Amino acid sequence: MALSIEPIIYILIFVGVLVIVEGVYLTAFGRSISLNSKVNRRLEMLQKGSNREEVLEKLRKEMNQHMNARSIPIYTMLADKAQKAAIAFSPIQLIMLMVAVSVIAFLGLTIGTETSFAVRGVVSGLMGVGGVYFWVNSKAKKRLGMIEEQLPDAVELMVRSLKVGHPFSSAIQIVAKEVPDPLATEFGIIADESAYGRDVGEALKQMAERLDMQDLRFLAVAVSIQQQSGGNLAEILEGLARVIRSRFRLFRRVKAITAEAQWSGKFLSAFPVLALIGVNVLDPHYYDEVLDHPWFIPACIIVGVLLTLNLIVMRYLTNIKV
């Protein structure tokens, strides 16, 4: 029985694409920009000799460059994720990276498989674009998850600062120095903007909209209301910290409860594909007798659509807002 290793080659090439993208990113921008690093990137830039205005300008440019490039056709689907992930690659660099890894994937497919030129071109293009999108999306999810987890502690730190007599702008600066990244750099930008005259409530609101995070919207609204009508901001933020922490615990419980349904949907959609790969590996000629049947291709398309719909439906059923 002849075994086909082509499916394994496809998987290895895609994994290689992800490794190359991560390696290029860390090589170009250093370990300090990685989410695995606990270094406060803004403070590190200041310690290297850059002045406060230069650091603020660079960080703001990195934040806004992706949304400003939404007019680029291939970049539209990537801009929002890249902004939330705070990817330091510029849009042009990301597009060039897609092209580069597509070429590498094409060379790998050419060396390791015997598929036609058209199939290799389409698959390598999908691997290049899909690999970069998958990498950016995973970075965005990880970064937003870390910010959500850090936010209650940051708000409680602001509460303690306010109770000992610090103004709110100083409380923001304390969070920017004491809390690890990624939240520290975000609050550091707000502290710098406030020092140059921008309204803190407006800066918080913009950050909440940019990150699309409900808890940050609560914080921005609380600060804006206190600025307009007065009141004990420390007491307001203390209650907000309890609400955010309770929402976070509830979200974790909901995630744990719906995990079985989510993985069931993923398994039911992935199993037919894995079974198809397994059959082709064990017997490459298993489908030779039906390949020329007029219903073969339409049936494959229908199955693919149904598997995709299964993922979408299960996602909607388990996507419970907290």
Short mmCIF file of C-alpha atoms in Angstrom, two decimals:
data_model
loop_
_atom_site.label_atom_id
_atom_site.label_comp_id
_atom_site.label_asym_id
_atom_site.label_seq_id
_atom_site.Cartn_x
_atom_site.Cartn_y
_atom_site.Cartn_z
CA MET A 1 0.00 0.00 0.00
CA ALA A 2 1.53 3.31 -1.12
CA LEU A 3 1.34 6.12 1.39
CA SER A 4 0.97 9.73 0.27
CA ILE A 5 2.80 12.26 2.41
CA GLU A 6 1.47 15.29 0.52
CA PRO A 7 -1.18 16.20 3.17
CA ILE A 8 1.54 16.15 5.84
CA ILE A 9 3.72 18.38 3.64
CA TYR A 10 0.87 20.91 3.31
CA ILE A 11 0.45 21.02 7.10
CA LEU A 12 4.20 21.34 7.71
CA ILE A 13 4.50 24.17 5.19
CA PHE A 14 1.63 26.09 6.86
CA VAL A 15 3.21 25.63 10.29
CA GLY A 16 6.51 26.78 8.79
CA VAL A 17 4.79 29.92 7.49
CA LEU A 18 3.64 30.80 11.03
CA VAL A 19 7.10 30.15 12.47
CA ILE A 20 8.72 32.35 9.80
CA VAL A 21 6.30 35.23 10.47
CA GLU A 22 6.91 35.09 14.23
CA GLY A 23 10.65 34.79 13.75
CA VAL A 24 10.80 37.76 11.37
CA TYR A 25 8.71 39.85 13.78
CA LEU A 26 10.92 39.14 16.81
CA THR A 27 14.08 39.62 14.75
CA ALA A 28 12.90 42.97 13.37
CA PHE A 29 11.51 44.47 16.57
CA GLY A 30 13.19 42.59 19.40
CA ARG A 31 11.95 40.53 22.30
CA SER A 32 10.56 43.53 24.18
CA ILE A 33 7.65 43.87 21.75
CA SER A 34 6.57 40.26 22.19
CA LEU A 35 3.50 39.59 24.31
CA ASN A 36 5.53 36.99 26.19
CA SER A 37 7.75 39.77 27.55
CA LYS A 38 6.88 41.50 30.81
CA VAL A 39 8.94 44.57 29.92
CA ASN A 40 7.09 47.88 29.80
CA ARG A 41 7.91 48.85 26.22
CA ARG A 42 7.20 52.57 26.67
CA LEU A 43 9.49 52.86 29.70
CA GLU A 44 12.17 50.86 27.91
CA MET A 45 12.03 53.30 24.98
CA LEU A 46 12.34 56.24 27.40
CA GLN A 47 15.29 54.61 29.17
CA LYS A 48 17.11 54.21 25.85
CA GLY A 49 17.25 57.99 25.50
CA SER A 50 14.15 58.86 23.49
CA ASN A 51 12.26 61.84 24.83
CA ARG A 52 8.62 61.65 25.86
CA GLU A 53 7.30 63.37 22.74
CA GLU A 54 9.18 61.05 20.37
CA VAL A 55 7.96 57.94 22.18
CA LEU A 56 4.36 59.18 22.13
CA GLU A 57 4.57 59.98 18.42
CA LYS A 58 6.01 56.56 17.58
CA LEU A 59 3.44 54.64 19.63
CA ARG A 60 0.52 56.66 18.21
CA LYS A 61 1.81 56.09 14.69
CA GLU A 62 1.94 52.34 15.31
CA MET A 63 -1.61 52.41 16.67
CA ASN A 64 -3.17 54.38 13.80
CA GLN A 65 -1.20 53.16 10.78
CA HIS A 66 -3.30 50.05 10.23
CA MET A 67 -6.71 51.74 10.23
CA ASN A 68 -5.35 54.43 7.92
CA ALA A 69 -4.50 51.70 5.40
CA ARG A 70 -7.99 50.20 5.18
CA SER A 71 -8.31 51.50 1.61
CA ILE A 72 -5.78 48.87 0.45
CA PRO A 73 -8.02 46.03 -0.89
CA ILE A 74 -6.10 43.06 0.50
CA TYR A 75 -5.49 44.83 3.82
CA THR A 76 -9.12 45.65 4.67
CA MET A 77 -9.77 42.36 6.47
CA LEU A 78 -6.51 42.64 8.42
CA ALA A 79 -6.51 46.30 9.54
CA ASP A 80 -8.79 45.99 12.58
CA LYS A 81 -7.03 42.90 13.93
CA ALA A 82 -3.58 44.42 13.36
CA GLN A 83 -4.60 47.57 15.25
CA LYS A 84 -5.93 45.63 18.24
CA ALA A 85 -2.79 43.50 18.27
CA ALA A 86 -0.61 46.65 18.09
CA ILE A 87 1.49 45.02 15.37
CA ALA A 88 4.62 47.11 14.80
CA PHE A 89 4.83 45.99 11.17
CA SER A 90 3.57 48.69 8.83
CA PRO A 91 0.76 47.76 6.40
CA ILE A 92 3.23 47.67 3.50
CA GLN A 93 5.55 45.41 5.50
CA LEU A 94 2.71 43.03 6.32
CA ILE A 95 1.67 42.84 2.66
CA MET A 96 5.28 42.22 1.65
CA LEU A 97 5.44 39.53 4.33
CA MET A 98 2.34 37.87 2.84
CA VAL A 99 4.01 37.86 -0.57
CA ALA A 100 7.31 36.54 0.83
CA VAL A 101 5.77 33.64 2.75
CA SER A 102 3.54 32.83 -0.24
CA VAL A 103 6.69 32.50 -2.38
CA ILE A 104 8.33 30.32 0.28
CA ALA A 105 5.20 28.16 0.48
CA PHE A 106 5.15 27.87 -3.33
CA LEU A 107 8.78 26.72 -3.35
CA GLY A 108 8.03 24.20 -0.61
CA LEU A 109 5.04 22.83 -2.54
CA THR A 110 7.11 22.67 -5.71
CA ILE A 111 9.86 20.67 -3.99
CA GLY A 112 7.63 18.45 -1.85
CA THR A 113 4.58 17.79 -4.05
CA GLU A 114 3.69 17.03 -7.64
CA THR A 115 0.56 19.18 -7.92
CA SER A 116 -0.07 21.41 -10.92
CA PHE A 117 1.29 24.95 -11.16
CA ALA A 118 -2.18 26.51 -10.75
CA VAL A 119 -2.96 24.50 -7.61
CA ARG A 120 0.42 25.35 -6.09
CA GLY A 121 -0.12 29.04 -6.86
CA VAL A 122 -3.60 29.15 -5.30
CA VAL A 123 -2.65 27.10 -2.22
CA SER A 124 0.57 29.05 -1.58
CA GLY A 125 -1.35 32.34 -1.87
CA LEU A 126 -3.94 31.11 0.61
CA MET A 127 -1.19 29.97 2.96
CA GLY A 128 0.56 33.34 2.77
CA VAL A 129 -2.53 35.47 3.35
CA GLY A 130 -4.20 33.00 5.73
CA GLY A 131 -1.04 32.40 7.74
CA VAL A 132 -0.42 36.11 8.34
CA TYR A 133 -4.11 36.67 9.18
CA PHE A 134 -4.11 33.72 11.60
CA TRP A 135 -0.93 35.05 13.25
CA VAL A 136 -2.26 38.61 13.60
CA ASN A 137 -5.65 37.37 14.86
CA SER A 138 -4.00 35.19 17.52
CA LYS A 139 -1.85 38.16 18.60
CA ALA A 140 -4.95 40.38 18.87
CA LYS A 141 -6.89 37.82 20.94
CA LYS A 142 -3.95 37.25 23.28
CA ARG A 143 -3.31 40.97 23.75
CA LEU A 144 -6.97 41.84 24.42
CA GLY A 145 -7.25 38.93 26.83
CA MET A 146 -4.22 40.19 28.77
CA ILE A 147 -5.65 43.73 28.90
CA GLU A 148 -8.99 42.44 30.21
CA GLU A 149 -7.19 40.47 32.90
CA GLN A 150 -4.99 43.42 33.94
CA LEU A 151 -7.73 46.05 33.96
CA PRO A 152 -9.30 45.32 37.41
CA ASP A 153 -5.89 45.52 39.10
CA ALA A 154 -5.13 48.75 37.25
CA VAL A 155 -8.41 50.34 38.32
CA GLU A 156 -7.82 49.27 41.95
CA LEU A 157 -4.34 50.79 41.76
CA MET A 158 -5.91 54.06 40.58
CA VAL A 159 -8.37 53.88 43.48
CA ARG A 160 -5.53 53.55 46.01
CA SER A 161 -3.68 56.43 44.38
CA LEU A 162 -6.75 58.67 44.53
CA LYS A 163 -7.40 57.77 48.18
CA VAL A 164 -3.92 58.93 49.22
CA GLY A 165 -4.47 62.28 47.51
CA HIS A 166 -3.00 61.93 44.01
CA PRO A 167 -4.89 63.63 41.15
CA PHE A 168 -6.36 61.36 38.48
CA SER A 169 -3.65 62.23 35.95
CA SER A 170 -1.01 61.07 38.45
CA ALA A 171 -2.99 57.87 39.05
CA ILE A 172 -2.86 57.18 35.31
CA GLN A 173 0.92 57.71 35.33
CA ILE A 174 1.33 55.34 38.28
CA VAL A 175 -0.56 52.63 36.38
CA ALA A 176 1.66 53.26 33.35
CA LYS A 177 4.76 52.64 35.49
CA GLU A 178 3.64 49.83 37.81
CA VAL A 179 1.42 47.60 35.64
CA PRO A 180 3.06 45.26 33.08
CA ASP A 181 2.48 45.52 29.37
CA PRO A 182 0.34 45.63 27.31
CA LEU A 183 -1.91 47.77 29.54
CA ALA A 184 1.01 49.86 30.84
CA THR A 185 1.90 51.21 27.41
CA GLU A 186 -1.75 52.00 26.65
CA PHE A 187 -2.11 53.99 29.87
CA GLY A 188 1.31 55.55 29.28
CA ILE A 189 0.04 56.98 25.99
CA ILE A 190 -2.98 58.44 27.82
CA ALA A 191 -0.68 59.91 30.50
CA ASP A 192 1.51 61.54 27.85
CA GLU A 193 -1.47 62.88 25.91
CA SER A 194 -2.90 64.30 29.14
CA ALA A 195 0.42 66.00 29.87
CA TYR A 196 0.24 67.69 26.46
CA GLY A 197 -3.28 68.98 27.13
CA ARG A 198 -5.69 66.30 25.92
CA ASP A 199 -8.76 65.50 28.00
CA VAL A 200 -8.27 62.23 29.92
CA GLY A 201 -11.90 61.15 29.49
CA GLU A 202 -11.68 61.65 25.73
CA ALA A 203 -8.40 59.71 25.56
CA LEU A 204 -9.92 56.82 27.54
CA LYS A 205 -12.97 56.79 25.29
CA GLN A 206 -10.83 56.63 22.16
CA MET A 207 -8.79 53.76 23.62
CA ALA A 208 -11.99 51.87 24.49
CA GLU A 209 -13.32 52.29 20.95
CA ARG A 210 -9.99 51.34 19.38
CA LEU A 211 -9.74 48.15 21.44
CA ASP A 212 -13.52 47.56 21.31
CA MET A 213 -13.60 46.62 25.00
CA GLN A 214 -16.74 47.13 27.09
CA ASP A 215 -14.96 47.40 30.45
CA LEU A 216 -12.81 50.25 29.12
CA ARG A 217 -15.98 51.99 27.93
CA PHE A 218 -17.33 51.76 31.49
CA LEU A 219 -14.13 53.35 32.77
CA ALA A 220 -14.26 56.15 30.17
CA VAL A 221 -17.92 56.89 30.95
CA ALA A 222 -17.28 56.93 34.70
CA VAL A 223 -14.40 59.39 34.33
CA SER A 224 -16.34 61.63 31.90
CA ILE A 225 -19.39 61.78 34.18
CA GLN A 226 -17.22 62.62 37.19
CA GLN A 227 -15.49 65.39 35.24
CA GLN A 228 -18.85 66.94 34.29
CA SER A 229 -20.86 66.48 37.47
CA GLY A 230 -18.26 65.90 40.18
CA GLY A 231 -18.36 63.27 42.89
CA ASN A 232 -16.02 60.86 44.63
CA LEU A 233 -14.06 59.34 41.74
CA ALA A 234 -12.23 56.88 44.02
CA GLU A 235 -15.55 55.46 45.23
CA ILE A 236 -16.90 55.25 41.67
CA LEU A 237 -13.81 53.46 40.39
CA GLU A 238 -13.80 51.11 43.38
CA GLY A 239 -17.31 49.98 42.49
CA LEU A 240 -16.31 49.74 38.83
CA ALA A 241 -13.35 47.51 39.73
CA ARG A 242 -15.69 45.13 41.55
CA VAL A 243 -18.06 45.08 38.56
CA ILE A 244 -15.24 44.42 36.09
CA ARG A 245 -13.81 41.62 38.25
CA SER A 246 -17.27 40.07 38.64
CA ARG A 247 -17.88 40.27 34.88
CA PHE A 248 -14.48 38.67 34.26
CA ARG A 249 -15.28 35.77 36.62
CA LEU A 250 -18.70 35.33 35.01
CA PHE A 251 -17.14 35.40 31.55
CA ARG A 252 -14.70 32.66 32.59
CA ARG A 253 -17.58 30.55 33.93
CA VAL A 254 -19.58 31.00 30.73
CA LYS A 255 -16.50 30.13 28.69
CA ALA A 256 -15.99 26.96 30.71
CA ILE A 257 -19.65 25.96 30.37
CA THR A 258 -19.73 26.53 26.59
CA ALA A 259 -16.31 24.97 25.95
CA GLU A 260 -17.81 21.50 25.35
CA ALA A 261 -20.23 22.82 22.72
CA GLN A 262 -17.50 24.88 21.03
CA TRP A 263 -15.11 21.96 20.76
CA SER A 264 -17.93 19.65 19.66
CA GLY A 265 -18.66 22.01 16.76
CA LYS A 266 -14.97 22.22 15.85
CA PHE A 267 -14.56 18.45 16.05
CA LEU A 268 -17.67 17.75 13.95
CA SER A 269 -16.40 20.14 11.28
CA ALA A 270 -12.78 18.96 11.38
CA PHE A 271 -13.41 15.20 11.58
CA PRO A 272 -14.59 14.76 7.95
CA VAL A 273 -11.56 16.71 6.73
CA LEU A 274 -9.20 14.66 8.91
CA ALA A 275 -10.90 11.47 7.76
CA LEU A 276 -10.43 12.55 4.13
CA ILE A 277 -6.74 13.23 4.73
CA GLY A 278 -6.35 9.89 6.51
CA VAL A 279 -8.01 7.98 3.68
CA ASN A 280 -5.78 9.66 1.10
CA VAL A 281 -2.68 8.91 3.15
CA LEU A 282 -3.58 5.24 3.60
CA ASP A 283 -4.93 4.73 0.07
CA PRO A 284 -4.12 7.53 -2.40
CA HIS A 285 -6.27 5.88 -5.11
CA TYR A 286 -9.38 5.39 -2.96
CA TYR A 287 -11.46 8.01 -4.82
CA ASP A 288 -10.10 7.33 -8.33
CA GLU A 289 -13.30 5.60 -9.47
CA VAL A 290 -15.57 8.54 -8.58
CA LEU A 291 -13.33 11.48 -9.47
CA ASP A 292 -14.88 11.72 -12.95
CA HIS A 293 -18.48 11.51 -11.70
CA PRO A 294 -20.42 14.74 -12.49
CA TRP A 295 -21.67 14.96 -8.89
CA PHE A 296 -18.27 14.59 -7.21
CA ILE A 297 -17.18 18.24 -7.27
CA PRO A 298 -20.67 19.63 -6.41
CA ALA A 299 -20.89 17.15 -3.52
CA CYS A 300 -17.49 18.29 -2.20
CA ILE A 301 -18.63 21.93 -2.39
CA ILE A 302 -21.89 21.14 -0.56
CA VAL A 303 -20.03 19.27 2.18
CA GLY A 304 -17.59 22.17 2.57
CA VAL A 305 -20.44 24.68 2.83
CA LEU A 306 -22.25 22.53 5.43
CA LEU A 307 -19.11 22.14 7.53
CA THR A 308 -18.55 25.91 7.43
CA LEU A 309 -22.19 26.56 8.38
CA ASN A 310 -21.79 24.15 11.29
CA LEU A 311 -18.88 26.20 12.64
CA ILE A 312 -20.79 29.48 12.20
CA VAL A 313 -23.98 28.18 13.85
CA MET A 314 -22.10 26.65 16.80
CA ARG A 315 -20.18 29.90 17.22
CA TYR A 316 -23.39 31.93 17.40
CA LEU A 317 -24.97 29.48 19.81
CA THR A 318 -22.00 29.62 22.22
CA ASN A 319 -21.15 33.31 21.82
CA ILE A 320 -22.85 34.49 25.00
CA LYS A 321 -22.33 38.17 25.82
CA VAL A 322 -21.45 38.93 29.44
#
